[in-house]
PDB file of C-alpha atoms in Angstrom:
ATOM      1  CA  TYR A  13      54.757-251.087 -41.785  1.00  0.00           C
ATOM      2  CA  PHE A  14      50.994-251.216 -42.229  1.00  0.00           C
ATOM      3  CA  VAL A  15      48.310-253.158 -44.067  1.00  0.00           C
ATOM      4  CA  TRP A  16      44.577-252.724 -44.433  1.00  0.00           C
ATOM      5  CA  PHE A  17      41.698-254.577 -46.021  1.00  0.00           C
ATOM      6  CA  ARG A  18      39.033-253.220 -48.283  1.00  0.00           C
ATOM      7  CA  THR A  19      35.392-254.123 -47.707  1.00  0.00           C
ATOM      8  CA  ASP A  20      35.537-256.767 -50.448  1.00  0.00           C
ATOM      9  CA  GLY A  21      38.313-258.563 -48.517  1.00  0.00           C
ATOM     10  CA  ARG A  22      41.164-257.765 -50.893  1.00  0.00           C
ATOM     11  CA  LEU A  23      44.485-256.728 -49.379  1.00  0.00           C
ATOM     12  CA  THR A  24      45.518-253.274 -50.540  1.00  0.00           C
ATOM     13  CA  GLY A  25      48.085-252.074 -48.000  1.00  0.00           C
ATOM     14  CA  CYS A  26      50.752-254.560 -49.114  1.00  0.00           C
ATOM     15  CA  ASN A  27      50.122-253.664 -52.746  1.00  0.00           C
ATOM     16  CA  TYR A  28      50.663-250.014 -51.887  1.00  0.00           C
ATOM     17  CA  ILE A  29      53.961-250.768 -50.129  1.00  0.00           C
ATOM     18  CA  LEU A  30      55.206-252.945 -53.009  1.00  0.00           C
ATOM     19  CA  ASP A  31      54.278-250.260 -55.542  1.00  0.00           C
ATOM     20  CA  LYS A  32      56.110-247.663 -53.474  1.00  0.00           C
ATOM     21  CA  LYS A  33      59.252-249.850 -53.283  1.00  0.00           C
ATOM     22  CA  LYS A  34      59.181-250.387 -57.039  1.00  0.00           C
ATOM     23  CA  THR A  35      58.902-246.642 -57.626  1.00  0.00           C
ATOM     24  CA  VAL A  36      61.807-245.887 -55.252  1.00  0.00           C
ATOM     25  CA  THR A  37      63.969-248.540 -56.974  1.00  0.00           C
ATOM     26  CA  ALA A  38      63.165-247.072 -60.382  1.00  0.00           C
ATOM     27  CA  LEU A  39      63.964-243.524 -59.220  1.00  0.00           C
ATOM     28  CA  LYS A  40      67.323-244.726 -57.842  1.00  0.00           C
ATOM     29  CA  ALA A  41      68.131-246.228 -61.238  1.00  0.00           C
ATOM     30  CA  VAL A  42      67.284-242.938 -62.934  1.00  0.00           C
ATOM     31  CA  MET A  43      69.434-240.934 -60.509  1.00  0.00           C
ATOM     32  CA  MET A  44      72.370-243.333 -60.933  1.00  0.00           C
ATOM     33  CA  TYR A  45      72.107-242.970 -64.700  1.00  0.00           C
ATOM     34  CA  PHE A  46      72.283-239.182 -64.576  1.00  0.00           C
ATOM     35  CA  VAL A  47      75.142-239.116 -62.037  1.00  0.00           C
ATOM     36  CA  LEU A  48      77.185-241.649 -64.024  1.00  0.00           C
ATOM     37  CA  GLY A  49      76.318-239.983 -67.318  1.00  0.00           C
ATOM     38  CA  ILE A  50      77.380-236.538 -66.099  1.00  0.00           C
ATOM     39  CA  THR A  51      80.654-237.920 -64.666  1.00  0.00           C
ATOM     40  CA  ILE A  52      81.627-239.862 -67.789  1.00  0.00           C
ATOM     41  CA  LEU A  53      80.582-237.168 -70.252  1.00  0.00           C
ATOM     42  CA  ARG A  54      82.375-234.451 -68.294  1.00  0.00           C
ATOM     43  CA  SER A  55      85.589-236.495 -68.258  1.00  0.00           C
ATOM     44  CA  TYR A  56      85.176-237.119 -71.992  1.00  0.00           C
ATOM     45  CA  ALA A  57      84.601-233.415 -72.679  1.00  0.00           C
ATOM     46  CA  ASP A  58      87.607-232.377 -70.539  1.00  0.00           C
ATOM     47  CA  SER A  59      89.987-234.792 -72.261  1.00  0.00           C
ATOM     48  CA  VAL A  60      92.392-232.923 -74.547  1.00  0.00           C
ATOM     49  CA  TRP A  61      93.977-236.014 -76.144  1.00  0.00           C
ATOM     50  CA  THR A  62      91.569-236.078 -79.058  1.00  0.00           C
ATOM     51  CA  GLU A  63      93.775-236.687 -82.094  1.00  0.00           C
ATOM     52  CA  GLU A  64      94.986-240.173 -82.976  1.00  0.00           C
ATOM     53  CA  GLY A  65      98.458-240.589 -84.429  1.00  0.00           C
ATOM     54  CA  VAL A  66     101.459-242.884 -84.626  1.00  0.00           C
ATOM     55  CA  CYS A  67     104.227-242.694 -82.063  1.00  0.00           C
ATOM     56  CA  VAL A  68     107.743-244.056 -82.554  1.00  0.00           C
ATOM     57  CA  VAL A  69     109.455-245.204 -79.370  1.00  0.00           C
ATOM     58  CA  LEU A  70     112.744-243.361 -78.818  1.00  0.00           C
ATOM     59  CA  ASN A  71     113.651-244.483 -75.319  1.00  0.00           C
ATOM     60  CA  SER A  72     112.237-246.372 -72.331  1.00  0.00           C
ATOM     61  CA  THR A  73     114.013-246.018 -69.017  1.00  0.00           C
ATOM     62  CA  ILE A  74     113.484-246.909 -65.365  1.00  0.00           C
ATOM     63  CA  THR A  75     114.026-243.611 -63.567  1.00  0.00           C
ATOM     64  CA  ALA A  76     113.255-244.274 -59.893  1.00  0.00           C
ATOM     65  CA  ASP A  77     111.305-246.339 -57.374  1.00  0.00           C
ATOM     66  CA  MET A  78     107.872-245.014 -56.493  1.00  0.00           C
ATOM     67  CA  ASN A  79     106.057-245.604 -53.202  1.00  0.00           C
ATOM     68  CA  CYS A  80     102.548-247.013 -53.122  1.00  0.00           C
ATOM     69  CA  SER A  81     100.176-248.245 -50.402  1.00  0.00           C
ATOM     70  CA  TYR A  82      98.414-251.601 -50.250  1.00  0.00           C
ATOM     71  CA  ASN A  83      95.674-252.803 -47.928  1.00  0.00           C
ATOM     72  CA  CYS A  84      96.758-255.388 -45.360  1.00  0.00           C
ATOM     73  CA  GLY A  85      93.489-255.718 -43.451  1.00  0.00           C
ATOM     74  CA  SER A  86      90.951-253.636 -41.607  1.00  0.00           C
ATOM     75  CA  ASP A  87      92.344-250.102 -41.199  1.00  0.00           C
ATOM     76  CA  CYS A  88      95.790-251.409 -42.176  1.00  0.00           C
ATOM     77  CA  TRP A  89      97.926-249.927 -44.957  1.00  0.00           C
ATOM     78  CA  ARG A  90     101.556-250.663 -45.747  1.00  0.00           C
ATOM     79  CA  VAL A  91     104.076-249.216 -48.174  1.00  0.00           C
ATOM     80  CA  SER A  92     105.549-251.009 -51.157  1.00  0.00           C
ATOM     81  CA  LYS A  93     107.580-249.884 -54.174  1.00  0.00           C
ATOM     82  CA  TYR A  94     107.403-250.186 -57.937  1.00  0.00           C
ATOM     83  CA  PRO A  95     109.807-248.914 -60.633  1.00  0.00           C
ATOM     84  CA  CYS A  96     108.792-245.806 -62.573  1.00  0.00           C
ATOM     85  CA  LEU A  97     109.064-246.434 -66.288  1.00  0.00           C
ATOM     86  CA  GLN A  98     109.269-243.379 -68.535  1.00  0.00           C
ATOM     87  CA  VAL A  99     108.842-243.770 -72.281  1.00  0.00           C
ATOM     88  CA  TYR A 100     109.670-241.050 -74.797  1.00  0.00           C
ATOM     89  CA  VAL A 101     108.283-241.053 -78.328  1.00  0.00           C
ATOM     90  CA  SER A 102     108.210-239.039 -81.522  1.00  0.00           C
ATOM     91  CA  VAL A 103     104.662-238.195 -82.649  1.00  0.00           C
ATOM     92  CA  ASN A 104     103.867-238.743 -86.339  1.00  0.00           C
ATOM     93  CA  ASN A 105     107.600-238.643 -87.208  1.00  0.00           C
ATOM     94  CA  THR A 106     107.651-234.886 -86.612  1.00  0.00           C
ATOM     95  CA  GLY A 107     110.716-234.994 -84.421  1.00  0.00           C
ATOM     96  CA  HIS A 108     108.709-233.554 -81.530  1.00  0.00           C
ATOM     97  CA  VAL A 109     109.565-235.604 -78.429  1.00  0.00           C
ATOM     98  CA  SER A 110     106.781-236.370 -75.939  1.00  0.00           C
ATOM     99  CA  ARG A 111     106.446-238.596 -72.899  1.00  0.00           C
ATOM    100  CA  LEU A 112     104.117-241.553 -73.456  1.00  0.00           C
ATOM    101  CA  SER A 113     101.603-242.459 -70.720  1.00  0.00           C
ATOM    102  CA  HIS A 114      99.363-245.499 -70.552  1.00  0.00           C
ATOM    103  CA  ASN A 115      96.219-243.386 -69.922  1.00  0.00           C
ATOM    104  CA  GLU A 116      95.016-240.127 -68.391  1.00  0.00           C
ATOM    105  CA  GLU A 117      95.743-241.283 -64.830  1.00  0.00           C
ATOM    106  CA  THR A 118      99.402-242.272 -65.322  1.00  0.00           C
ATOM    107  CA  GLN A 119     101.125-238.995 -66.088  1.00  0.00           C
ATOM    108  CA  ASP A 120     104.307-239.302 -63.988  1.00  0.00           C
ATOM    109  CA  CYS A 121     105.138-242.877 -65.015  1.00  0.00           C
ATOM    110  CA  PHE A 122     104.090-244.792 -68.107  1.00  0.00           C
ATOM    111  CA  TYR A 123     102.207-247.414 -66.103  1.00  0.00           C
ATOM    112  CA  VAL A 124     101.159-247.633 -62.449  1.00  0.00           C
ATOM    113  CA  PRO A 125     100.535-251.225 -61.335  1.00  0.00           C
ATOM    114  CA  LYS A 126      98.093-252.179 -58.608  1.00  0.00           C
ATOM    115  CA  CYS A 127     100.053-251.914 -55.398  1.00  0.00           C
ATOM    116  CA  GLN A 128     100.833-255.195 -53.681  1.00  0.00           C
ATOM    117  CA  LYS A 129     103.093-256.552 -50.956  1.00  0.00           C
ATOM    118  CA  ASP A 130     105.481-258.360 -53.303  1.00  0.00           C
ATOM    119  CA  SER A 131     107.444-255.565 -54.987  1.00  0.00           C
ATOM    120  CA  VAL A 132     109.316-258.129 -57.105  1.00  0.00           C
ATOM    121  CA  VAL A 133     106.080-258.981 -58.942  1.00  0.00           C
ATOM    122  CA  MET A 134     105.488-255.320 -59.768  1.00  0.00           C
ATOM    123  CA  HIS A 135     109.101-254.893 -60.851  1.00  0.00           C
ATOM    124  CA  THR A 136     108.827-257.895 -63.184  1.00  0.00           C
ATOM    125  CA  MET A 137     105.595-256.518 -64.660  1.00  0.00           C
ATOM    126  CA  ILE A 138     107.158-253.135 -65.418  1.00  0.00           C
ATOM    127  CA  MET A 139     110.261-254.728 -66.922  1.00  0.00           C
ATOM    128  CA  ASN A 140     108.106-256.860 -69.225  1.00  0.00           C
ATOM    129  CA  ILE A 141     106.328-253.715 -70.413  1.00  0.00           C
ATOM    130  CA  SER A 142     109.685-252.002 -70.975  1.00  0.00           C
ATOM    131  CA  GLU A 143     110.925-254.899 -73.103  1.00  0.00           C
ATOM    132  CA  ARG A 144     107.828-254.727 -75.297  1.00  0.00           C
ATOM    133  CA  LEU A 145     108.325-251.019 -75.959  1.00  0.00           C
ATOM    134  CA  LYS A 146     111.480-251.427 -78.008  1.00  0.00           C
ATOM    135  CA  VAL A 147     113.297-248.557 -79.712  1.00  0.00           C
ATOM    136  CA  ASN A 148     111.849-247.608 -83.129  1.00  0.00           C
ATOM    137  CA  GLN A 149     108.679-249.570 -82.424  1.00  0.00           C
ATOM    138  CA  GLN A 150     105.533-247.850 -83.733  1.00  0.00           C
ATOM    139  CA  VAL A 151     102.473-247.698 -81.487  1.00  0.00           C
ATOM    140  CA  PRO A 152      99.119-245.920 -81.907  1.00  0.00           C
ATOM    141  CA  CYS A 153      98.773-242.942 -79.589  1.00  0.00           C
ATOM    142  CA  TYR A 154      96.567-239.966 -78.780  1.00  0.00           C
ATOM    143  CA  TYR A 155      97.887-236.430 -78.529  1.00  0.00           C
ATOM    144  CA  ASP A 156      96.689-232.916 -77.803  1.00  0.00           C
ATOM    145  CA  PRO A 157      96.468-231.003 -81.128  1.00  0.00           C
ATOM    146  CA  SER A 158      96.740-227.687 -79.272  1.00  0.00           C
ATOM    147  CA  GLU A 159     100.022-228.925 -77.706  1.00  0.00           C
ATOM    148  CA  GLN A 160      99.001-227.696 -74.253  1.00  0.00           C
ATOM    149  CA  GLN A 161      99.759-231.177 -72.921  1.00  0.00           C
ATOM    150  CA  GLU A 162     103.276-232.379 -73.618  1.00  0.00           C
ATOM    151  CA  SER A 163     102.464-236.025 -72.850  1.00  0.00           C
ATOM    152  CA  VAL A 164     100.664-238.400 -75.217  1.00  0.00           C
ATOM    153  CA  LEU A 165      98.505-241.430 -74.379  1.00  0.00           C
ATOM    154  CA  LEU A 166      98.638-245.036 -75.456  1.00  0.00           C
ATOM    155  CA  THR A 167      94.962-245.558 -74.558  1.00  0.00           C
ATOM    156  CA  ARG A 168      92.113-243.215 -73.642  1.00  0.00           C
ATOM    157  CA  MET A 169      89.973-243.966 -70.614  1.00  0.00           C
ATOM    158  CA  TYR A 170      87.274-241.601 -71.838  1.00  0.00           C
ATOM    159  CA  GLY A 171      87.198-242.217 -75.587  1.00  0.00           C
ATOM    160  CA  HIS A 172      84.143-242.887 -77.755  1.00  0.00           C
ATOM    161  CA  SER A 173      84.144-246.608 -76.998  1.00  0.00           C
ATOM    162  CA  ALA A 174      84.531-246.090 -73.243  1.00  0.00           C
ATOM    163  CA  VAL A 175      81.636-243.617 -73.162  1.00  0.00           C
ATOM    164  CA  PHE A 176      79.416-246.023 -75.100  1.00  0.00           C
ATOM    165  CA  HIS A 177      80.152-249.012 -72.867  1.00  0.00           C
ATOM    166  CA  SER A 178      79.857-246.927 -69.693  1.00  0.00           C
ATOM    167  CA  LEU A 179      76.409-245.620 -70.638  1.00  0.00           C
ATOM    168  CA  PHE A 180      74.933-248.699 -72.349  1.00  0.00           C
ATOM    169  CA  TRP A 181      73.956-250.666 -69.247  1.00  0.00           C
ATOM    170  CA  PRO A 182      72.820-247.583 -67.282  1.00  0.00           C
ATOM    171  CA  SER A 183      70.654-246.725 -70.305  1.00  0.00           C
ATOM    172  CA  CYS A 184      69.110-250.191 -70.101  1.00  0.00           C
ATOM    173  CA  MET A 185      68.495-249.636 -66.384  1.00  0.00           C
ATOM    174  CA  LEU A 186      66.948-246.243 -67.142  1.00  0.00           C
ATOM    175  CA  ALA A 187      64.585-247.816 -69.656  1.00  0.00           C
ATOM    176  CA  GLY A 188      63.712-250.559 -67.166  1.00  0.00           C
ATOM    177  CA  GLY A 189      63.166-248.034 -64.372  1.00  0.00           C
ATOM    178  CA  THR A 190      60.902-245.924 -66.574  1.00  0.00           C
ATOM    179  CA  LEU A 191      58.928-249.041 -67.501  1.00  0.00           C
ATOM    180  CA  ILE A 192      58.522-249.953 -63.811  1.00  0.00           C
ATOM    181  CA  ILE A 193      57.215-246.469 -63.000  1.00  0.00           C
ATOM    182  CA  LEU A 194      54.726-246.655 -65.882  1.00  0.00           C
ATOM    183  CA  MET A 195      53.557-250.103 -64.749  1.00  0.00           C
ATOM    184  CA  VAL A 196      53.135-248.880 -61.167  1.00  0.00           C
ATOM    185  CA  LYS A 197      51.099-245.885 -62.340  1.00  0.00           C
ATOM    186  CA  LEU A 198      49.009-248.127 -64.603  1.00  0.00           C
ATOM    187  CA  THR A 199      48.370-250.546 -61.731  1.00  0.00           C
ATOM    188  CA  GLN A 200      47.281-247.695 -59.477  1.00  0.00           C
ATOM    189  CA  TYR A 201      45.011-246.310 -62.169  1.00  0.00           C
ATOM    190  CA  LEU A 202      43.389-249.703 -62.815  1.00  0.00           C
ATOM    191  CA  SER A 203      42.924-250.250 -59.087  1.00  0.00           C
ATOM    192  CA  ILE A 204      41.116-246.920 -58.720  1.00  0.00           C
ATOM    193  CA  LEU A 205      39.066-247.636 -61.842  1.00  0.00           C
ATOM    194  CA  CYS A 206      37.976-251.056 -60.524  1.00  0.00           C
ATOM    195  CA  GLU A 207      37.044-249.479 -57.205  1.00  0.00           C
ATOM    196  CA  GLU A 208      34.911-246.879 -58.938  1.00  0.00           C
ATOM    197  CA  ILE A 209      33.209-249.524 -61.066  1.00  0.00           C
ATOM    198  CA  GLY A 210      32.510-251.555 -57.909  1.00  0.00           C
ATOM    199  CA  LYS A 211      30.867-248.525 -56.286  1.00  0.00           C
ATOM    200  CA  ILE A 212      28.639-247.978 -59.327  1.00  0.00           C
ATOM    201  CA  LYS A 213      27.507-251.627 -59.314  1.00  0.00           C
ATOM    202  CA  ARG A 214      26.492-251.359 -55.672  1.00  0.00           C
TER     203      ARG A 214
END
């Protein structure tokens, strides 16, 4: 850490440090935007469930108990269980049977609850979901038109809306970071200009 004074008594070292911190903060915001943008857009581009259709529930069954781990303190993890619900549907009344998943990350079971110590709570949650997905009930779903993926999704994690909301606030931060950099550069330019004018007046 350092400070120095100009001959006219004005403190310039602290201003330099503050300007440098502002620039670093702005550059971090820019880097975060690009990292997040690349991650979200890549996931969106890789998603194959692009067509929206109507799925008719054919069957919903609890198939087995699945193990999961929950945090019980510092460096402490314990095992709990939740029931695996599998839901089978017919897409667009075509007769083609597919397994319905809640989103891209729940392929083996329809829904994966947040793991917790009380397995009864998770069991009750899954049973409530099963009761809502009654036979012959119609639900909106997303499917792979190329039929490379046999499963279909109830919701997309990386759809148009998700991409928009994920990039909106980082875009605001990017604009703010760019504005900070421009203000820092303008301040530096004005400081140099004032110094040059002061030399001419002497």
